[in-house]
PDB file of C-alpha atoms in Angstrom:
ATOM      1  CA  ASP N   1      -0.208   0.001   0.234  1.00 53.00           C
ATOM      2  CA  ALA N   2       1.199   3.364  -0.920  1.00 58.00           C
ATOM      3  CA  GLY N   3       0.259   4.837   2.950  1.00 93.00           C
ATOM      4  CA  ILE N   4      -2.520   6.836   1.871  1.00 96.00           C
ATOM      5  CA  THR N   5      -5.353   8.003   4.481  1.00 97.00           C
ATOM      6  CA  GLN N   6      -8.518  10.293   3.734  1.00 98.00           C
ATOM      7  CA  SER N   7     -10.524  11.854   6.303  1.00 97.00           C
ATOM      8  CA  PRO N   8     -13.380  12.239   7.004  1.00 98.00           C
ATOM      9  CA  ARG N   9     -14.193   8.546   5.598  1.00 97.00           C
ATOM     10  CA  HIS N  10     -18.064   9.471   5.879  1.00 98.00           C
ATOM     11  CA  LYS N  11     -19.425  12.846   6.322  1.00 98.00           C
ATOM     12  CA  VAL N  12     -23.300  14.307   5.982  1.00 98.00           C
ATOM     13  CA  THR N  13     -23.299  17.862   5.366  1.00 97.00           C
ATOM     14  CA  GLU N  14     -26.274  20.139   4.063  1.00 97.00           C
ATOM     15  CA  THR N  15     -26.893  22.236   0.868  1.00 97.00           C
ATOM     16  CA  GLY N  16     -24.820  25.403   0.715  1.00 97.00           C
ATOM     17  CA  THR N  17     -22.413  24.737   3.546  1.00 97.00           C
ATOM     18  CA  PRO N  18     -18.526  24.274   2.716  1.00 97.00           C
ATOM     19  CA  VAL N  19     -16.812  21.197   2.957  1.00 98.00           C
ATOM     20  CA  THR N  20     -13.083  20.174   3.183  1.00 98.00           C
ATOM     21  CA  LEU N  21     -11.851  16.701   2.530  1.00 98.00           C
ATOM     22  CA  ARG N  22      -8.357  15.698   3.294  1.00 98.00           C
ATOM     23  CA  CYS N  23      -5.838  13.529   1.912  1.00 98.00           C
ATOM     24  CA  HIS N  24      -2.617  12.347   3.502  1.00 98.00           C
ATOM     25  CA  GLN N  25       0.253  10.253   1.799  1.00 97.00           C
ATOM     26  CA  THR N  26       3.430   9.121   3.574  1.00 96.00           C
ATOM     27  CA  GLU N  27       5.067   7.496   0.256  1.00 92.00           C
ATOM     28  CA  ASN N  28       6.698  11.227  -0.939  1.00 93.00           C
ATOM     29  CA  HIS N  29       4.847  10.620  -4.172  1.00 92.00           C
ATOM     30  CA  ARG N  30       5.077  13.832  -6.405  1.00 92.00           C
ATOM     31  CA  TYR N  31       1.417  13.623  -8.093  1.00 93.00           C
ATOM     32  CA  MET N  32      -1.905  13.493  -6.316  1.00 95.00           C
ATOM     33  CA  TYR N  33      -5.349  13.459  -7.470  1.00 95.00           C
ATOM     34  CA  TRP N  34      -8.916  13.716  -6.532  1.00 97.00           C
ATOM     35  CA  TYR N  35     -11.453  11.473  -8.383  1.00 97.00           C
ATOM     36  CA  ARG N  36     -15.307  11.136  -7.515  1.00 98.00           C
ATOM     37  CA  GLN N  37     -17.009   7.947  -8.426  1.00 97.00           C
ATOM     38  CA  ASP N  38     -20.791   7.856  -8.868  1.00 95.00           C
ATOM     39  CA  PRO N  39     -22.765   5.074 -10.450  1.00 90.00           C
ATOM     40  CA  GLY N  40     -23.084   5.276 -13.998  1.00 85.00           C
ATOM     41  CA  HIS N  41     -20.248   7.245 -14.433  1.00 87.00           C
ATOM     42  CA  GLY N  42     -17.159   5.604 -13.276  1.00 86.00           C
ATOM     43  CA  LEU N  43     -14.426   7.515 -11.844  1.00 94.00           C
ATOM     44  CA  ARG N  44     -13.843  11.041 -12.911  1.00 95.00           C
ATOM     45  CA  LEU N  45     -11.034  13.319 -12.168  1.00 94.00           C
ATOM     46  CA  ILE N  46     -11.528  16.511 -10.253  1.00 96.00           C
ATOM     47  CA  HIS N  47      -8.394  17.956  -9.653  1.00 96.00           C
ATOM     48  CA  TYR N  48      -4.894  16.925  -9.446  1.00 93.00           C
ATOM     49  CA  SER N  49      -1.404  18.021  -8.182  1.00 94.00           C
ATOM     50  CA  TYR N  50       2.072  17.792  -9.757  1.00 91.00           C
ATOM     51  CA  GLY N  51       4.121  19.203  -6.964  1.00 92.00           C
ATOM     52  CA  VAL N  52       3.747  21.658  -4.010  1.00 94.00           C
ATOM     53  CA  LYS N  53       1.350  24.304  -5.053  1.00 93.00           C
ATOM     54  CA  ASP N  54       0.890  23.360  -8.436  1.00 93.00           C
ATOM     55  CA  THR N  55      -2.215  22.133  -9.286  1.00 94.00           C
ATOM     56  CA  ASP N  56      -4.693  21.664 -12.383  1.00 92.00           C
ATOM     57  CA  LYS N  57      -8.059  21.150 -13.268  1.00 93.00           C
ATOM     58  CA  GLY N  58      -9.657  17.828 -14.002  1.00 91.00           C
ATOM     59  CA  GLU N  59     -12.888  16.665 -16.039  1.00 90.00           C
ATOM     60  CA  VAL N  60     -15.516  17.760 -13.190  1.00 95.00           C
ATOM     61  CA  SER N  61     -13.539  20.429 -11.974  1.00 95.00           C
ATOM     62  CA  ASP N  62     -16.566  23.065 -11.442  1.00 96.00           C
ATOM     63  CA  GLY N  63     -17.807  23.564  -7.832  1.00 96.00           C
ATOM     64  CA  TYR N  64     -14.385  22.167  -6.216  1.00 98.00           C
ATOM     65  CA  SER N  65     -10.954  23.876  -5.422  1.00 97.00           C
ATOM     66  CA  VAL N  66      -7.675  21.974  -4.069  1.00 98.00           C
ATOM     67  CA  SER N  67      -4.733  23.157  -2.426  1.00 97.00           C
ATOM     68  CA  ARG N  68      -1.302  21.499  -1.726  1.00 97.00           C
ATOM     69  CA  SER N  69       0.838  23.111   0.895  1.00 96.00           C
ATOM     70  CA  LYS N  70       3.146  20.101   1.686  1.00 96.00           C
ATOM     71  CA  THR N  71       4.266  17.313  -0.068  1.00 96.00           C
ATOM     72  CA  GLU N  72       2.182  14.950   2.086  1.00 97.00           C
ATOM     73  CA  ASP N  73      -1.033  16.776   2.310  1.00 98.00           C
ATOM     74  CA  PHE N  74      -3.855  17.342  -0.585  1.00 98.00           C
ATOM     75  CA  LEU N  75      -7.126  19.331   0.089  1.00 98.00           C
ATOM     76  CA  LEU N  76     -10.042  18.959  -1.420  1.00 98.00           C
ATOM     77  CA  THR N  77     -12.917  21.866  -1.040  1.00 98.00           C
ATOM     78  CA  LEU N  78     -16.440  22.036  -1.776  1.00 97.00           C
ATOM     79  CA  GLU N  79     -17.098  26.019  -1.687  1.00 93.00           C
ATOM     80  CA  SER N  80     -20.545  25.640  -1.219  1.00 96.00           C
ATOM     81  CA  ALA N  81     -21.818  22.035  -1.568  1.00 97.00           C
ATOM     82  CA  THR N  82     -24.853  20.757  -3.611  1.00 97.00           C
ATOM     83  CA  SER N  83     -26.953  17.495  -3.704  1.00 97.00           C
ATOM     84  CA  SER N  84     -25.169  16.781  -7.112  1.00 97.00           C
ATOM     85  CA  GLN N  85     -21.687  16.409  -5.046  1.00 98.00           C
ATOM     86  CA  THR N  86     -22.945  13.672  -3.103  1.00 98.00           C
ATOM     87  CA  SER N  87     -20.544  10.809  -4.265  1.00 98.00           C
ATOM     88  CA  VAL N  88     -17.717   8.932  -3.021  1.00 98.00           C
ATOM     89  CA  TYR N  89     -14.561  10.664  -3.204  1.00 98.00           C
ATOM     90  CA  PHE N  90     -10.965   8.832  -3.777  1.00 98.00           C
ATOM     91  CA  CYS N  91      -7.550  10.565  -3.451  1.00 97.00           C
ATOM     92  CA  ALA N  92      -4.953   8.891  -5.329  1.00 95.00           C
ATOM     93  CA  THR N  93      -1.084   9.345  -5.479  1.00 94.00           C
ATOM     94  CA  GLY N  94       1.743   8.559  -8.115  1.00 90.00           C
ATOM     95  CA  THR N  95       5.367   9.157  -8.784  1.00 84.00           C
ATOM     96  CA  SER N  96       5.571   9.964 -13.020  1.00 77.00           C
ATOM     97  CA  GLY N  97       2.054  11.483 -13.829  1.00 70.00           C
ATOM     98  CA  GLY N  98      -0.388   9.530 -16.401  1.00 66.00           C
ATOM     99  CA  ALA N  99       2.370   7.174 -17.261  1.00 67.00           C
ATOM    100  CA  ASP N 100       2.599   5.711 -13.807  1.00 77.00           C
ATOM    101  CA  THR N 101       0.478   3.488 -11.395  1.00 85.00           C
ATOM    102  CA  GLN N 102      -1.954   5.363  -9.146  1.00 90.00           C
ATOM    103  CA  TYR N 103      -2.672   4.058  -5.793  1.00 93.00           C
ATOM    104  CA  PHE N 104      -5.742   5.074  -4.148  1.00 96.00           C
ATOM    105  CA  GLY N 105      -6.741   6.066  -0.703  1.00 97.00           C
ATOM    106  CA  PRO N 106      -9.619   4.279   1.058  1.00 97.00           C
ATOM    107  CA  GLY N 107     -12.451   6.819  -0.302  1.00 97.00           C
ATOM    108  CA  THR N 108     -14.618   9.403   1.685  1.00 98.00           C
ATOM    109  CA  ARG N 109     -18.436   8.818   1.542  1.00 98.00           C
ATOM    110  CA  LEU N 110     -19.943  12.486   1.091  1.00 98.00           C
ATOM    111  CA  THR N 111     -23.881  12.893   1.503  1.00 98.00           C
ATOM    112  CA  VAL N 112     -25.296  16.406   0.814  1.00 97.00           C
ATOM    113  CA  LEU N 113     -29.046  16.633   2.244  1.00 96.00           C
TER     114      LEU N 113
ATOM    115  CA  GLN I   1     -14.076  13.734 -25.737  1.00 70.00           C
ATOM    116  CA  LYS I   2     -11.420  11.077 -25.040  1.00 77.00           C
ATOM    117  CA  GLU I   3     -13.196   7.929 -23.998  1.00 89.00           C
ATOM    118  CA  VAL I   4     -12.754   4.348 -22.609  1.00 94.00           C
ATOM    119  CA  GLU I   5     -15.678   1.930 -22.953  1.00 95.00           C
ATOM    120  CA  GLN I   6     -16.286  -0.860 -21.259  1.00 95.00           C
ATOM    121  CA  ASN I   7     -19.068  -3.367 -21.277  1.00 88.00           C
ATOM    122  CA  SER I   8     -20.736  -2.668 -17.724  1.00 83.00           C
ATOM    123  CA  GLY I   9     -21.730  -6.660 -17.381  1.00 85.00           C
ATOM    124  CA  PRO I  10     -22.125  -8.531 -15.082  1.00 92.00           C
ATOM    125  CA  LEU I  11     -20.056 -10.883 -16.564  1.00 96.00           C
ATOM    126  CA  SER I  12     -20.809 -14.459 -14.975  1.00 97.00           C
ATOM    127  CA  VAL I  13     -18.327 -17.097 -15.395  1.00 97.00           C
ATOM    128  CA  PRO I  14     -18.127 -20.549 -13.838  1.00 97.00           C
ATOM    129  CA  GLU I  15     -15.561 -21.277 -11.090  1.00 98.00           C
ATOM    130  CA  GLY I  16     -12.349 -22.694 -12.567  1.00 97.00           C
ATOM    131  CA  ALA I  17     -13.120 -20.777 -16.050  1.00 97.00           C
ATOM    132  CA  ILE I  18     -11.751 -18.077 -18.292  1.00 97.00           C
ATOM    133  CA  ALA I  19     -12.926 -14.569 -17.875  1.00 97.00           C
ATOM    134  CA  SER I  20     -12.393 -12.183 -20.517  1.00 97.00           C
ATOM    135  CA  LEU I  21     -12.812  -8.474 -19.869  1.00 97.00           C
ATOM    136  CA  ASN I  22     -12.532  -6.061 -22.857  1.00 97.00           C
ATOM    137  CA  CYS I  23     -11.852  -2.414 -22.969  1.00 96.00           C
ATOM    138  CA  THR I  24     -11.719   0.160 -26.243  1.00 96.00           C
ATOM    139  CA  TYR I  25     -10.291   3.763 -26.034  1.00 95.00           C
ATOM    140  CA  SER I  26     -10.573   6.471 -28.181  1.00 92.00           C
ATOM    141  CA  ASP I  27      -7.097   8.327 -27.980  1.00 87.00           C
ATOM    142  CA  ARG I  28      -4.831   6.732 -30.573  1.00 87.00           C
ATOM    143  CA  GLY I  29      -2.067   8.805 -28.632  1.00 84.00           C
ATOM    144  CA  SER I  30      -2.594   6.762 -25.617  1.00 86.00           C
ATOM    145  CA  GLN I  31       0.911   5.108 -24.380  1.00 85.00           C
ATOM    146  CA  SER I  32       0.239   3.725 -20.953  1.00 89.00           C
ATOM    147  CA  PHE I  33      -2.855   1.172 -20.273  1.00 93.00           C
ATOM    148  CA  PHE I  34      -3.980  -0.134 -16.931  1.00 95.00           C
ATOM    149  CA  TRP I  35      -6.554  -2.522 -15.384  1.00 97.00           C
ATOM    150  CA  TYR I  36      -7.670  -1.991 -11.726  1.00 97.00           C
ATOM    151  CA  ARG I  37      -9.985  -4.284  -9.589  1.00 98.00           C
ATOM    152  CA  GLN I  38     -12.468  -2.854  -7.248  1.00 97.00           C
ATOM    153  CA  TYR I  39     -14.261  -4.737  -4.774  1.00 97.00           C
ATOM    154  CA  SER I  40     -17.542  -3.508  -3.772  1.00 95.00           C
ATOM    155  CA  GLY I  41     -17.009  -0.679  -0.906  1.00 94.00           C
ATOM    156  CA  LYS I  42     -13.276  -0.528  -1.331  1.00 96.00           C
ATOM    157  CA  SER I  43     -11.039   1.363  -3.534  1.00 97.00           C
ATOM    158  CA  PRO I  44      -9.470   0.406  -6.834  1.00 97.00           C
ATOM    159  CA  GLU I  45      -6.274  -1.800  -6.910  1.00 95.00           C
ATOM    160  CA  LEU I  46      -3.666  -2.266  -9.608  1.00 94.00           C
ATOM    161  CA  ILE I  47      -3.881  -5.519 -11.330  1.00 95.00           C
ATOM    162  CA  MET I  48      -1.795  -5.060 -14.431  1.00 94.00           C
ATOM    163  CA  SER I  49      -0.330  -2.071 -16.236  1.00 93.00           C
ATOM    164  CA  ILE I  50       0.820  -2.864 -20.356  1.00 94.00           C
ATOM    165  CA  TYR I  51       2.665  -0.704 -22.650  1.00 91.00           C
ATOM    166  CA  SER I  52       3.806  -2.548 -25.521  1.00 92.00           C
ATOM    167  CA  ASN I  53       1.512  -4.608 -28.220  1.00 95.00           C
ATOM    168  CA  GLY I  54       1.191  -8.006 -27.375  1.00 96.00           C
ATOM    169  CA  ASP I  55       0.457  -9.816 -24.253  1.00 97.00           C
ATOM    170  CA  LYS I  56       1.780  -9.341 -20.492  1.00 97.00           C
ATOM    171  CA  GLU I  57       1.265 -12.278 -18.236  1.00 97.00           C
ATOM    172  CA  ASP I  58       1.211 -12.194 -14.326  1.00 96.00           C
ATOM    173  CA  GLY I  59       0.138 -15.188 -12.730  1.00 97.00           C
ATOM    174  CA  ARG I  60      -3.404 -15.925 -13.478  1.00 97.00           C
ATOM    175  CA  PHE I  61      -4.104 -12.817 -15.156  1.00 98.00           C
ATOM    176  CA  THR I  62      -2.665 -11.932 -18.818  1.00 98.00           C
ATOM    177  CA  ALA I  63      -3.113  -8.243 -20.212  1.00 97.00           C
ATOM    178  CA  GLN I  64      -3.668  -7.938 -24.305  1.00 97.00           C
ATOM    179  CA  LEU I  65      -2.901  -4.937 -26.047  1.00 97.00           C
ATOM    180  CA  ASN I  66      -3.501  -3.991 -29.541  1.00 96.00           C
ATOM    181  CA  LYS I  67      -3.156  -0.394 -29.938  1.00 94.00           C
ATOM    182  CA  ALA I  68      -3.793  -0.819 -34.272  1.00 94.00           C
ATOM    183  CA  SER I  69      -7.257  -1.487 -33.058  1.00 95.00           C
ATOM    184  CA  GLN I  70      -7.388   0.374 -29.938  1.00 95.00           C
ATOM    185  CA  TYR I  71      -8.090  -2.521 -27.771  1.00 95.00           C
ATOM    186  CA  VAL I  72      -7.104  -3.972 -24.568  1.00 97.00           C
ATOM    187  CA  SER I  73      -8.230  -6.777 -22.703  1.00 97.00           C
ATOM    188  CA  LEU I  74      -7.903  -9.028 -19.290  1.00 98.00           C
ATOM    189  CA  LEU I  75      -7.695 -12.570 -19.201  1.00 98.00           C
ATOM    190  CA  ILE I  76      -8.415 -14.121 -15.937  1.00 98.00           C
ATOM    191  CA  ARG I  77      -7.521 -17.758 -15.939  1.00 98.00           C
ATOM    192  CA  ASP I  78      -8.823 -20.431 -13.351  1.00 98.00           C
ATOM    193  CA  SER I  79     -11.449 -18.111 -12.267  1.00 98.00           C
ATOM    194  CA  GLN I  80     -11.998 -17.985  -8.488  1.00 97.00           C
ATOM    195  CA  PRO I  81     -15.170 -16.583  -6.466  1.00 97.00           C
ATOM    196  CA  SER I  82     -12.328 -13.845  -5.016  1.00 97.00           C
ATOM    197  CA  ASP I  83     -12.287 -12.711  -8.315  1.00 98.00           C
ATOM    198  CA  SER I  84     -15.729 -11.361  -8.091  1.00 97.00           C
ATOM    199  CA  ALA I  85     -15.351  -7.543  -8.593  1.00 97.00           C
ATOM    200  CA  THR I  86     -15.467  -4.932 -10.826  1.00 96.00           C
ATOM    201  CA  TYR I  87     -12.581  -4.523 -13.484  1.00 97.00           C
ATOM    202  CA  LEU I  88     -11.496  -1.014 -14.493  1.00 97.00           C
ATOM    203  CA  CYS I  89      -9.793  -0.329 -17.483  1.00 96.00           C
ATOM    204  CA  ALA I  90      -7.803   3.055 -17.344  1.00 94.00           C
ATOM    205  CA  VAL I  91      -5.883   4.942 -20.231  1.00 92.00           C
ATOM    206  CA  THR I  92      -3.111   7.837 -20.184  1.00 85.00           C
ATOM    207  CA  ASN I  93      -4.459  10.975 -21.462  1.00 73.00           C
ATOM    208  CA  TYR I  94      -2.093  13.539 -22.504  1.00 66.00           C
ATOM    209  CA  GLY I  95      -4.178  16.546 -22.261  1.00 58.00           C
ATOM    210  CA  GLY I  96      -3.992  19.204 -19.902  1.00 55.00           C
ATOM    211  CA  SER I  97      -0.400  20.421 -18.238  1.00 55.00           C
ATOM    212  CA  GLN I  98       0.708  16.578 -17.093  1.00 67.00           C
ATOM    213  CA  GLY I  99      -0.630  13.293 -18.344  1.00 72.00           C
ATOM    214  CA  ASN I 100      -3.718  11.899 -16.542  1.00 84.00           C
ATOM    215  CA  LEU I 101      -5.742   8.312 -16.563  1.00 88.00           C
ATOM    216  CA  ILE I 102      -8.951   8.060 -18.188  1.00 91.00           C
ATOM    217  CA  PHE I 103     -11.120   5.076 -16.784  1.00 94.00           C
ATOM    218  CA  GLY I 104     -13.669   3.268 -17.832  1.00 95.00           C
ATOM    219  CA  LYS I 105     -17.198   3.043 -15.977  1.00 95.00           C
ATOM    220  CA  GLY I 106     -15.917  -0.765 -15.273  1.00 96.00           C
ATOM    221  CA  THR I 107     -17.062  -4.677 -16.018  1.00 96.00           C
ATOM    222  CA  LYS I 108     -18.525  -6.500 -12.989  1.00 96.00           C
ATOM    223  CA  LEU I 109     -17.541  -9.972 -13.092  1.00 97.00           C
ATOM    224  CA  SER I 110     -19.512 -12.356 -10.732  1.00 97.00           C
ATOM    225  CA  VAL I 111     -17.537 -16.040 -10.524  1.00 97.00           C
ATOM    226  CA  LYS I 112     -20.030 -18.783  -9.607  1.00 96.00           C
ATOM    227  CA  PRO I 113     -18.952 -21.642  -7.448  1.00 94.00           C
TER     228      PRO I 113
END
């Protein structure tokens, strides 16, 4: 395992509230990713980071922001949660970008009421 | 829109049989291909990676790649009930500032004792 933890593992929140999910890795991997997984859509990339303070948008970035101030931590923020953001969120890490294996964290189940 | 297509299944095979999982991709420039296994309620884990045309074997698993046909497959020999899971095909996408993975929606495999 790549030593990836996510917190919280489960969260229920209300529409309009901000939510921050945390991903922490102990493998010193350069790349970190946030995905969401929904039935019928599979895994979709939200944002990714290729170094400290270096981030870029993925396929479904609207309504989300990220920050990476340390190699080991990658934060995903839902600025104003909506019901459409109810999903399972996975963090992943890798050493060499898209050509490299990605290692996934255990996931966070988020419910927005 | 770059896509990765998989038959959603479920694919049902008897124990001891060969399970064949297929994936097609739209980006002819893709160079790296991955198969992940995901048990229900768990995170994806890497099964196989393949980068060159032909076959790559690892234990009971064989990945096959045909770049001309834009086709990658995973064969599982001597299937076991413990192989019952959803199998995700992932392909490198070189859009954006860094290469990332695009995932198919997954094929659900059921191995019957």
